[in-house]
CSV table of C-alpha atoms and ligand atoms in Angstrom, one decimal:
chain,number,residue,atom,x,y,z
L,1,UNK,CA,14.1,19.9,14.0
L,2,UNK,CA,13.1,16.4,13.0
L,3,UNK,CA,15.0,14.5,10.3
L,4,UNK,CA,13.0,12.3,7.9
L,5,UNK,CA,14.6,9.6,5.8
L,6,UNK,CA,12.6,8.3,2.8
L,7,UNK,CA,13.9,5.2,1.1
L,8,UNK,CA,12.6,4.5,-2.4
L,9,UNK,CA,12.3,7.1,-5.2
L,10,UNK,CA,9.6,5.5,-7.3
L,11,UNK,CA,6.0,6.7,-8.0
L,12,UNK,CA,5.0,6.4,-4.3
L,13,UNK,CA,8.3,7.9,-3.1
L,14,UNK,CA,7.7,10.9,-5.3
L,15,UNK,CA,4.3,11.6,-3.7
L,16,UNK,CA,5.7,11.1,-0.1
L,17,UNK,CA,8.4,13.7,-0.8
L,18,UNK,CA,5.9,16.2,-2.2
L,19,UNK,CA,3.6,15.7,0.8
L,20,UNK,CA,6.4,15.9,3.4
L,21,UNK,CA,7.5,19.1,1.8
L,22,UNK,CA,3.9,20.5,2.2
L,23,UNK,CA,4.2,19.6,5.9
L,24,UNK,CA,7.8,20.6,6.4
L,25,UNK,CA,7.1,22.0,9.9
L,26,UNK,CA,6.6,18.4,11.0
L,27,UNK,CA,9.1,16.6,8.8
L,28,UNK,CA,12.0,19.1,9.2
L,29,UNK,CA,14.9,18.0,7.0
L,30,UNK,CA,14.1,15.5,4.2
L,31,UNK,CA,16.6,13.0,2.9
L,32,UNK,CA,15.6,10.8,-0.1
L,33,UNK,CA,17.7,7.7,-0.6
L,34,UNK,CA,17.2,5.0,-3.3
L,35,UNK,CA,19.1,2.4,-5.2
L,36,UNK,CA,20.0,4.7,-8.1
L,37,UNK,CA,20.4,8.5,-7.9
L,38,UNK,CA,18.7,9.3,-11.2
L,39,UNK,CA,15.1,9.0,-9.9
L,40,UNK,CA,16.0,10.9,-6.7
L,41,UNK,CA,17.3,13.8,-8.9
L,42,UNK,CA,14.1,13.9,-10.9
L,43,UNK,CA,12.1,14.2,-7.6
L,44,UNK,CA,14.4,16.8,-6.2
L,45,UNK,CA,14.1,18.8,-9.5
L,46,UNK,CA,10.3,18.8,-9.0
L,47,UNK,CA,10.7,20.9,-5.9
L,48,UNK,CA,13.5,23.3,-6.5
L,49,UNK,CA,12.6,25.5,-3.5
L,50,UNK,CA,12.7,22.7,-1.0
L,51,UNK,CA,15.8,21.6,0.8
L,52,UNK,CA,15.9,17.9,-0.1
L,53,UNK,CA,19.2,15.9,0.3
L,54,UNK,CA,19.5,12.9,-2.0
L,55,UNK,CA,21.8,9.9,-1.8
L,56,UNK,CA,22.0,6.2,-2.8
L,57,UNK,CA,21.6,3.1,-0.6
L,58,UNK,CA,21.2,-0.6,-1.3
L,59,UNK,CA,18.4,-1.3,1.2
L,60,UNK,CA,18.9,-5.1,0.7
L,61,UNK,CA,22.0,-4.7,2.9
L,62,UNK,CA,21.1,-3.9,6.6
L,63,UNK,CA,24.5,-2.5,7.3
L,64,UNK,CA,24.2,0.1,4.5
L,65,UNK,CA,20.8,1.3,5.9
L,66,UNK,CA,22.3,1.4,9.5
L,67,UNK,CA,25.1,3.6,8.2
L,68,UNK,CA,22.7,5.9,6.4
L,69,UNK,CA,20.4,6.3,9.4
L,70,UNK,CA,23.4,7.0,11.7
L,71,UNK,CA,25.0,9.5,9.4
L,72,UNK,CA,21.7,11.3,8.7
L,73,UNK,CA,20.6,11.0,12.4
L,74,UNK,CA,17.1,10.3,11.1
L,75,UNK,CA,14.1,10.3,13.5
L,76,UNK,CA,12.0,8.2,11.2
L,77,UNK,CA,12.4,6.0,8.1
L,78,UNK,CA,9.6,5.9,5.6
L,79,UNK,CA,10.1,2.8,3.6
L,80,UNK,CA,8.7,3.1,0.1
L,81,UNK,CA,11.2,0.9,-1.7
L,82,UNK,CA,9.9,-2.6,-2.5
L,83,UNK,CA,8.4,-5.2,-0.1
L,84,UNK,CA,11.7,-7.2,-0.5
L,85,UNK,CA,13.5,-4.6,1.6
L,86,UNK,CA,11.0,-4.5,4.6
L,87,UNK,CA,13.0,-6.8,6.9
L,88,UNK,CA,16.5,-5.3,6.2
L,89,UNK,CA,15.1,-1.8,6.8
L,90,UNK,CA,13.2,-2.9,9.9
L,91,UNK,CA,16.4,-4.5,11.3
L,92,UNK,CA,18.3,-1.3,10.7
L,93,UNK,CA,15.6,0.7,12.6
L,94,UNK,CA,15.9,-1.7,15.5
L,95,UNK,CA,19.7,-1.4,15.6
L,96,UNK,CA,19.5,2.4,15.5
L,97,UNK,CA,16.3,2.8,17.6
L,98,UNK,CA,14.5,4.7,14.8
L,99,UNK,CA,10.8,4.9,14.0
L,100,UNK,CA,9.8,2.7,11.0
L,101,UNK,CA,6.9,2.9,8.5
L,102,UNK,CA,6.1,0.9,5.3
L,103,UNK,CA,3.2,0.5,2.9
L,104,UNK,CA,3.4,-3.1,1.8
L,105,UNK,CA,4.1,-6.4,3.7
L,106,UNK,CA,7.3,-8.4,3.3
L,107,UNK,CA,7.7,-10.6,0.3
L,108,UNK,CA,10.7,-12.8,-0.6
L,109,UNK,CA,11.8,-12.2,-4.2
L,110,UNK,CA,11.9,-16.0,-4.8
L,111,UNK,CA,8.4,-16.8,-3.4
L,112,UNK,CA,5.3,-15.0,-4.7
L,113,UNK,CA,3.7,-14.9,-1.2
L,114,UNK,CA,3.3,-12.1,1.2
L,115,UNK,CA,2.4,-12.3,4.8
L,116,UNK,CA,3.1,-10.5,8.1
L,117,UNK,CA,4.7,-13.4,9.9
L,118,UNK,CA,8.3,-12.2,9.7
L,119,UNK,CA,7.4,-8.6,10.4
L,120,UNK,CA,5.2,-9.4,13.4
L,121,UNK,CA,8.1,-11.6,14.6
L,122,UNK,CA,10.1,-8.4,15.1
L,123,UNK,CA,7.5,-7.0,17.6
L,124,UNK,CA,9.6,-8.0,20.7
L,125,UNK,CA,12.7,-6.4,19.2
L,126,UNK,CA,10.8,-3.1,18.5
L,127,UNK,CA,9.5,-3.2,22.0
L,128,UNK,CA,13.0,-3.7,23.5
L,129,UNK,CA,14.4,-0.9,21.3
L,130,UNK,CA,11.4,1.2,22.6
L,131,UNK,CA,10.4,2.2,19.1
L,132,UNK,CA,7.3,2.0,17.0
L,133,UNK,CA,7.0,0.2,13.6
L,134,UNK,CA,3.9,1.0,11.6
L,135,UNK,CA,3.0,-1.6,8.9
L,136,UNK,CA,1.1,-1.0,5.7
L,137,UNK,CA,0.4,2.7,5.8
L,138,UNK,CA,-0.6,3.1,2.2
L,139,UNK,CA,-4.2,3.0,0.9
L,140,UNK,CA,-4.9,-0.7,0.8
L,141,UNK,CA,-3.4,-1.7,3.1
L,142,UNK,CA,-3.5,1.5,5.1
L,143,UNK,CA,-6.5,3.8,4.8
L,144,UNK,CA,-8.8,0.7,4.3
L,145,UNK,CA,-7.6,-0.7,7.7
L,146,UNK,CA,-8.3,2.7,9.3
L,147,UNK,CA,-11.8,2.8,7.6
L,148,UNK,CA,-12.5,-0.6,9.3
L,149,UNK,CA,-11.3,0.8,12.7
L,150,UNK,CA,-13.4,3.9,12.2
L,151,UNK,CA,-16.5,1.9,11.4
L,152,UNK,CA,-15.9,-0.3,14.5
L,153,UNK,CA,-15.5,2.8,16.7
L,154,UNK,CA,-18.3,5.0,15.4
L,155,UNK,CA,-20.8,3.1,13.3
L,156,UNK,CA,-21.2,-0.4,14.7
L,157,UNK,CA,-21.4,-2.4,17.9
L,158,UNK,CA,-20.3,-5.5,15.9
L,159,UNK,CA,-19.2,-5.8,12.3
L,160,UNK,CA,-20.0,-9.1,10.7
L,161,UNK,CA,-19.0,-8.6,7.0
L,162,UNK,CA,-16.4,-6.5,5.3
L,163,UNK,CA,-15.8,-6.2,1.6
L,164,UNK,CA,-12.8,-4.0,0.7
L,165,UNK,CA,-13.3,-2.5,-2.8
L,166,UNK,CA,-10.5,-1.1,-4.9
L,167,UNK,CA,-11.7,0.5,-8.1
L,168,UNK,CA,-9.3,2.2,-10.5
L,169,UNK,CA,-11.3,3.7,-13.4
L,170,UNK,CA,-8.2,5.5,-14.7
L,171,UNK,CA,-7.2,5.2,-18.4
L,172,UNK,CA,-3.6,5.7,-19.3
L,173,UNK,CA,-4.1,4.9,-23.0
L,174,UNK,CA,-1.6,1.9,-23.1
L,175,UNK,CA,-2.9,-1.5,-24.0
L,176,UNK,CA,-1.2,-2.9,-20.9
L,177,UNK,CA,0.6,-1.2,-18.0
L,178,UNK,CA,0.5,-1.5,-14.2
L,179,UNK,CA,-0.2,1.4,-11.9
L,180,UNK,CA,2.5,0.5,-9.4
L,181,UNK,CA,5.7,-1.6,-9.6
L,182,UNK,CA,4.8,-4.2,-12.3
L,183,UNK,CA,6.6,-7.1,-10.6
L,184,UNK,CA,4.8,-6.6,-7.3
L,185,UNK,CA,1.5,-5.9,-9.0
L,186,UNK,CA,1.6,-8.9,-11.4
L,187,UNK,CA,2.7,-11.3,-8.6
L,188,UNK,CA,-0.3,-10.2,-6.6
L,189,UNK,CA,-3.0,-10.4,-9.2
L,190,UNK,CA,-1.9,-13.6,-10.8
L,191,UNK,CA,-1.8,-15.5,-7.5
L,192,UNK,CA,-4.7,-17.6,-6.2
L,193,UNK,CA,-7.5,-15.6,-4.5
L,194,UNK,CA,-8.4,-16.1,-0.9
L,195,UNK,CA,-11.0,-14.8,1.6
L,196,UNK,CA,-11.9,-15.5,5.2
L,197,UNK,CA,-15.2,-16.9,6.4
L,198,UNK,CA,-16.2,-18.3,9.8
L,199,UNK,CA,-12.6,-18.5,11.0
L,200,UNK,CA,-11.2,-20.2,7.9
L,201,UNK,CA,-9.4,-19.1,4.8
L,202,UNK,CA,-11.0,-20.2,1.5
L,203,UNK,CA,-8.8,-20.4,-1.5
L,204,UNK,CA,-10.1,-19.6,-5.1
L,205,UNK,CA,-8.4,-19.8,-8.5
L,206,UNK,CA,-7.1,-16.4,-9.8
L,207,UNK,CA,-10.0,-14.2,-10.9
L,208,UNK,CA,-12.5,-17.1,-10.2
L,209,UNK,CA,-15.0,-14.9,-8.4
L,210,UNK,CA,-16.3,-11.7,-10.1
L,211,UNK,CA,-19.0,-9.3,-8.8
L,212,UNK,CA,-20.3,-6.1,-10.3
L,213,UNK,CA,-20.1,-3.3,-7.8
L,214,UNK,CA,-21.6,0.1,-8.4
L,215,UNK,CA,-19.0,2.7,-7.4
L,216,UNK,CA,-20.2,6.2,-6.5
L,217,UNK,CA,-18.9,8.8,-9.0
L,218,UNK,CA,-17.7,6.0,-11.4
L,219,UNK,CA,-20.5,3.5,-12.0
L,220,UNK,CA,-20.7,-0.3,-12.3
L,221,UNK,CA,-17.4,-2.2,-12.7
L,222,UNK,CA,-16.4,-5.9,-12.9
L,223,UNK,CA,-14.6,-6.5,-9.6
L,224,UNK,CA,-12.5,-9.6,-8.9
L,225,UNK,CA,-11.9,-11.3,-5.6
L,226,UNK,CA,-8.1,-11.3,-4.7
L,227,UNK,CA,-6.2,-12.1,-1.6
L,228,UNK,CA,-4.9,-8.8,-0.1
L,229,UNK,CA,-2.6,-8.4,2.9
L,230,UNK,CA,-4.8,-6.2,5.1
L,231,UNK,CA,-7.2,-9.1,5.6
L,232,UNK,CA,-4.5,-11.0,7.6
L,233,UNK,CA,-4.4,-8.3,10.4
L,234,UNK,CA,-8.1,-7.3,10.2
L,235,UNK,CA,-9.4,-10.8,11.0
L,236,UNK,CA,-7.4,-10.5,14.3
L,237,UNK,CA,-8.5,-7.0,15.2
L,238,UNK,CA,-12.2,-6.5,14.2
L,239,UNK,CA,-14.6,-7.8,16.7
L,240,UNK,CA,-17.3,-10.4,15.7
L,241,UNK,CA,-16.2,-10.6,12.1
L,242,UNK,CA,-17.8,-13.5,10.1
L,243,UNK,CA,-16.4,-12.8,6.6
L,244,UNK,CA,-13.9,-10.5,4.9
L,245,UNK,CA,-13.2,-10.3,1.2
L,246,UNK,CA,-11.2,-8.0,-1.1
L,247,UNK,CA,-12.3,-7.0,-4.7
L,248,UNK,CA,-10.3,-5.1,-7.3
L,249,UNK,CA,-11.5,-3.9,-10.7
L,250,UNK,CA,-9.8,-5.0,-13.9
L,251,UNK,CA,-10.7,-4.3,-17.5
L,252,UNK,CA,-11.0,-7.2,-20.0
L,253,UNK,CA,-7.9,-6.0,-21.9
L,254,UNK,CA,-5.7,-6.1,-18.8
L,255,UNK,CA,-6.9,-9.6,-17.9
L,256,UNK,CA,-6.4,-10.9,-21.5
L,257,UNK,CA,-2.9,-9.5,-21.6
L,258,UNK,CA,-2.0,-10.9,-18.2
L,259,UNK,CA,-3.3,-14.3,-19.0
L,260,UNK,CA,-1.4,-14.4,-22.2
L,261,UNK,CA,1.9,-13.3,-20.5
L,262,UNK,CA,1.3,-15.9,-17.8
L,263,UNK,CA,0.6,-18.6,-20.4
L,264,UNK,CA,3.9,-18.0,-22.2
L,265,UNK,CA,5.9,-17.8,-18.9
L,266,UNK,CA,6.6,-14.1,-18.8
L,267,UNK,CA,5.3,-13.9,-15.2
L,268,UNK,CA,7.8,-16.5,-14.0
L,269,UNK,CA,10.0,-15.7,-11.0
L,270,UNK,CA,12.6,-18.4,-11.5
L,271,UNK,CA,15.7,-17.9,-13.5
L,272,UNK,CA,15.8,-19.0,-17.2
L,273,UNK,CA,18.8,-19.0,-19.5
L,274,UNK,CA,18.8,-16.7,-22.5
L,275,UNK,CA,21.8,-16.7,-24.9
L,276,UNK,CA,24.1,-17.7,-22.0
L,277,UNK,CA,22.6,-15.1,-19.6
L,278,UNK,CA,20.4,-15.9,-16.6
L,279,UNK,CA,17.3,-13.7,-16.6
L,280,UNK,CA,14.1,-13.7,-14.5
L,281,UNK,CA,11.1,-13.4,-16.9
L,282,UNK,CA,9.0,-11.0,-14.7
L,283,UNK,CA,12.1,-8.8,-14.2
L,284,UNK,CA,12.6,-8.6,-17.9
L,285,UNK,CA,8.9,-7.9,-18.4
L,286,UNK,CA,9.2,-5.0,-15.9
L,287,UNK,CA,12.0,-3.5,-18.2
L,288,UNK,CA,9.7,-3.6,-21.2
L,289,UNK,CA,6.5,-2.2,-19.5
L,290,UNK,CA,5.9,1.5,-19.0
L,291,UNK,CA,7.4,2.8,-15.8
L,292,UNK,CA,4.3,3.4,-13.5
L,293,UNK,CA,5.9,6.8,-12.5
L,294,UNK,CA,5.6,7.8,-16.2
L,295,UNK,CA,1.8,7.2,-16.4
L,296,UNK,CA,0.9,10.3,-14.4
L,297,UNK,CA,0.7,12.8,-17.4
L,298,UNK,CA,-1.5,10.4,-19.4
L,299,UNK,CA,-3.9,9.0,-16.9
L,300,UNK,CA,-7.5,10.3,-16.8
L,301,UNK,CA,-10.4,9.2,-14.7
L,302,UNK,CA,-11.0,8.4,-11.0
L,303,UNK,CA,-10.2,5.9,-8.3
L,304,UNK,CA,-12.7,4.9,-5.7
L,305,UNK,CA,-11.5,2.8,-2.8
L,306,UNK,CA,-13.4,1.9,0.3
L,307,UNK,CA,-15.0,-0.7,2.6
L,308,UNK,CA,-18.6,-2.0,2.7
L,309,UNK,CA,-19.2,-2.9,6.3
L,310,UNK,CA,-22.3,-4.8,7.5
L,311,UNK,CA,-23.3,-5.4,11.2
L,312,UNK,CA,-25.3,-4.3,14.1
L,313,UNK,CA,-25.7,-0.9,15.8
L,314,UNK,CA,-28.1,-0.5,18.8
L,315,UNK,CA,-29.7,-3.8,18.0
L,316,UNK,CA,-30.5,-2.9,14.4
L,317,UNK,CA,-28.8,-4.1,11.1
L,318,UNK,CA,-26.7,-1.6,9.4
L,319,UNK,CA,-24.7,-1.5,6.1
L,320,UNK,CA,-22.4,1.4,5.1
L,321,UNK,CA,-19.8,2.2,2.5
L,322,UNK,CA,-16.8,4.4,3.6
L,323,UNK,CA,-14.9,5.5,0.6
L,324,UNK,CA,-12.5,7.9,-1.0
L,325,UNK,CA,-12.7,9.2,-4.6
L,326,UNK,CA,-9.7,10.7,-6.3
L,327,UNK,CA,-9.1,12.1,-9.8
L,328,UNK,CA,-5.9,11.1,-11.5
L,329,UNK,CA,-5.4,14.4,-13.2
L,330,UNK,CA,-5.8,16.3,-10.0
L,331,UNK,CA,-3.1,14.1,-8.4
L,332,UNK,CA,-0.8,14.8,-11.3
L,333,UNK,CA,-1.3,18.6,-11.1
L,334,UNK,CA,-0.3,18.5,-7.4
L,335,UNK,CA,2.5,15.9,-7.4
L,336,UNK,CA,3.4,14.9,-10.9
L,337,UNK,CA,2.1,11.4,-10.1
L,338,UNK,CA,-1.0,9.4,-11.0
L,339,UNK,CA,-3.8,8.5,-8.5
L,340,UNK,CA,-2.5,5.1,-7.4
L,341,UNK,CA,0.9,6.5,-6.3
L,342,UNK,CA,-0.9,9.5,-4.8
L,343,UNK,CA,-3.4,7.4,-2.8
L,344,UNK,CA,-0.5,5.4,-1.4
L,345,UNK,CA,2.0,8.2,-0.7
L,346,UNK,CA,-0.5,10.5,1.1
L,347,UNK,CA,-1.4,7.9,3.8
L,348,UNK,CA,2.4,7.1,4.2
L,349,UNK,CA,3.0,10.7,4.9
L,350,UNK,CA,0.0,10.9,7.3
L,351,UNK,CA,1.1,7.8,9.3
L,352,UNK,CA,4.6,9.3,9.6
L,353,UNK,CA,3.2,12.7,10.6
L,354,UNK,CA,1.1,11.2,13.4
L,355,UNK,CA,4.1,9.3,14.7
L,356,UNK,CA,6.4,12.3,14.7
L,357,UNK,CA,3.7,14.4,16.4
L,358,UNK,CA,3.2,11.7,19.0
L,359,UNK,CA,-0.5,11.3,18.1
L,360,UNK,CA,0.2,7.7,17.2
L,361,UNK,CA,2.7,6.2,19.5
L,362,UNK,CA,3.6,2.8,21.1
L,363,UNK,CA,6.4,0.3,21.4
L,364,UNK,CA,6.4,-2.6,19.0
L,365,UNK,CA,5.0,-3.3,15.6
L,366,UNK,CA,1.5,-2.1,14.7
L,367,UNK,CA,-1.1,-2.5,12.0
L,368,UNK,CA,-3.1,0.5,11.2
L,369,UNK,CA,-6.4,-0.6,12.7
L,370,UNK,CA,-4.8,-1.0,16.1
L,371,UNK,CA,-4.4,2.8,16.5
L,372,UNK,CA,-7.1,5.5,17.0
L,373,UNK,CA,-8.6,6.1,13.6
L,374,UNK,CA,-9.8,9.7,14.3
L,375,UNK,CA,-6.6,11.7,13.8
L,376,UNK,CA,-5.8,9.7,10.6
L,377,UNK,CA,-9.3,10.3,9.2
L,378,UNK,CA,-9.0,14.0,10.0
L,379,UNK,CA,-5.7,14.2,8.2
L,380,UNK,CA,-7.1,12.5,5.1
L,381,UNK,CA,-9.6,15.3,4.8
L,382,UNK,CA,-6.9,17.9,5.1
L,383,UNK,CA,-4.2,16.3,3.0
L,384,UNK,CA,-6.0,15.6,-0.3
L,385,UNK,CA,-7.9,12.4,0.4
L,386,UNK,CA,-11.3,13.5,1.6
L,387,UNK,CA,-13.6,10.5,2.4
L,388,UNK,CA,-17.4,10.0,2.5
L,389,UNK,CA,-19.8,7.6,4.1
L,390,UNK,CA,-23.0,6.2,2.4
L,391,UNK,CA,-25.7,4.2,4.2
L,392,UNK,CA,-26.6,1.2,2.0
N,401,NDP,P1,8.6,1.7,-7.8
N,401,NDP,O1,9.1,0.4,-8.5
N,401,NDP,O2,8.1,2.8,-8.7
N,401,NDP,O3,9.7,2.3,-6.9
N,401,NDP,C1,10.4,1.6,-6.0
N,401,NDP,C2,11.7,2.3,-5.6
N,401,NDP,O4,12.5,1.6,-4.7
N,401,NDP,C3,12.6,2.6,-6.8
N,401,NDP,O5,13.0,3.9,-6.8
N,401,NDP,C4,13.7,1.6,-6.6
N,401,NDP,O6,15.0,2.0,-7.1
N,401,NDP,C5,13.8,1.6,-5.1
N,401,NDP,N1,14.5,0.3,-4.7
N,401,NDP,C6,14.3,-0.9,-5.1
N,401,NDP,N2,15.1,-1.8,-4.6
N,401,NDP,C7,15.9,-1.0,-3.7
N,401,NDP,C8,17.0,-1.3,-2.9
N,401,NDP,N3,17.4,-2.6,-2.8
N,401,NDP,N4,17.6,-0.3,-2.2
N,401,NDP,C9,17.1,1.0,-2.4
N,401,NDP,N5,16.1,1.3,-3.1
N,401,NDP,C10,15.5,0.3,-3.8
N,401,NDP,O7,7.5,1.2,-6.8
N,401,NDP,P2,6.2,2.1,-6.3
N,401,NDP,O8,6.7,3.4,-5.9
N,401,NDP,O9,5.1,1.9,-7.2
N,401,NDP,O10,5.9,1.3,-4.9
N,401,NDP,C11,6.6,1.5,-3.7
N,401,NDP,C12,6.0,0.6,-2.6
N,401,NDP,O11,4.7,1.0,-2.4
N,401,NDP,C13,6.0,-0.9,-3.0
N,401,NDP,O12,6.4,-1.6,-1.8
N,401,NDP,C14,4.6,-1.2,-3.3
N,401,NDP,O13,4.3,-2.5,-3.0
N,401,NDP,C15,3.9,-0.2,-2.3
N,401,NDP,N6,2.5,0.1,-2.7
N,401,NDP,C16,1.6,0.0,-1.7
N,401,NDP,C17,0.2,0.3,-2.0
N,401,NDP,C18,-0.8,0.4,-0.9
N,401,NDP,O14,-1.9,0.9,-1.1
N,401,NDP,N7,-0.5,0.0,0.4
N,401,NDP,C19,-0.2,0.6,-3.3
N,401,NDP,C20,0.9,0.7,-4.3
N,401,NDP,C21,2.2,0.4,-4.0
N,401,NDP,P3,15.3,2.0,-8.7
N,401,NDP,O15,14.8,3.3,-9.2
N,401,NDP,O16,16.8,2.0,-8.7
N,401,NDP,O17,14.7,0.8,-9.3
């Protein structure tokens, strides 16, 4: 029987646990570990009939993670803690020769910048340990990378342009809240934008470029160009690419609140002194904002995430949209979580399932588009994230 260790008991962790339990024949025994036991208990209580062990770990400390992997004899670690813990958990997997998977690329707490450099630098160590590390197995990154690989395999001889579109038309009724970890989310969306064209990265001011996209089953939405991590690996792996961009929808209220918080320094990541205590403004803001895991019961509406790919097939121009639409309330009914956590947790489970089944294998560190997209796309249809294709 396989042993699955899930680290992180937030919104995404909750969905991963639910989906692993639904596929228990593959995942075997499930151990959920997080910094504090309270959120693990809530998830365990969701599934009283399942045999889930819970425990605490400080995943910032490699030795603690090594001890936990050794004592649990885990076959795979699904890292759904925060991007800050990617390197320590990867190092623990190398030391114990254990399969590794995450959903977001490494970020240092003191620098609001994410990149694959330090994770890719561990490729040799993963090879030497003869294990596989799968990076970015969420939705975006994750399913969006697989959509690109699928387009390259089945729909195009050459892809010239890719636009990744992330539309969340969900409404939680709060004036301002984030759909996943507020700190990580606000660092991402308040940073400069960036896209890749003709071999070069072009930087934009935050929210400088806006386009209206018409999303199937949702309608027209203002969508803003952001830098997003999957582009860093896709420019290396998609043949003939001339441009790749990423757009995300935001409502005016969200943008106005974010600008205001930024202007008064609430998004700061450097320590400030308050009544003799050192605090980091964005961490304090996280304490004040609604916990994303609590949004599930109030969120209504749909998400639509996909890729528009344009290129050549059999000498003719072609443009298609590969996308997935998910209803927030449906996600909540199944897993007690809203659609953003659901759309991240399901691909994390699918990536881990394919690794444990040996359908995705290799030695070293991999991004999603480097693997055969077909089994992943099949699983999406079976595991609650059915996708569609539209010729444009
Ligand atoms: P949450 O903040 O809801 O949950 C994070 C969990 O990790 C919490 O339970 C937290 O513990 C735990 N944690 C934090 N630090 C440590 C530590 N040092 N040791 C052990 N556990 C720790 O985040 P989400 O569930 O929303 O997001 C999880 C991950 O998914 C993030 O990396 C995020 O970037 C990624 N993500 C990826 C997406 C994609 O499409 N690829 C989309 C959305 C999210 P505690 O409860 O004590 O705070």
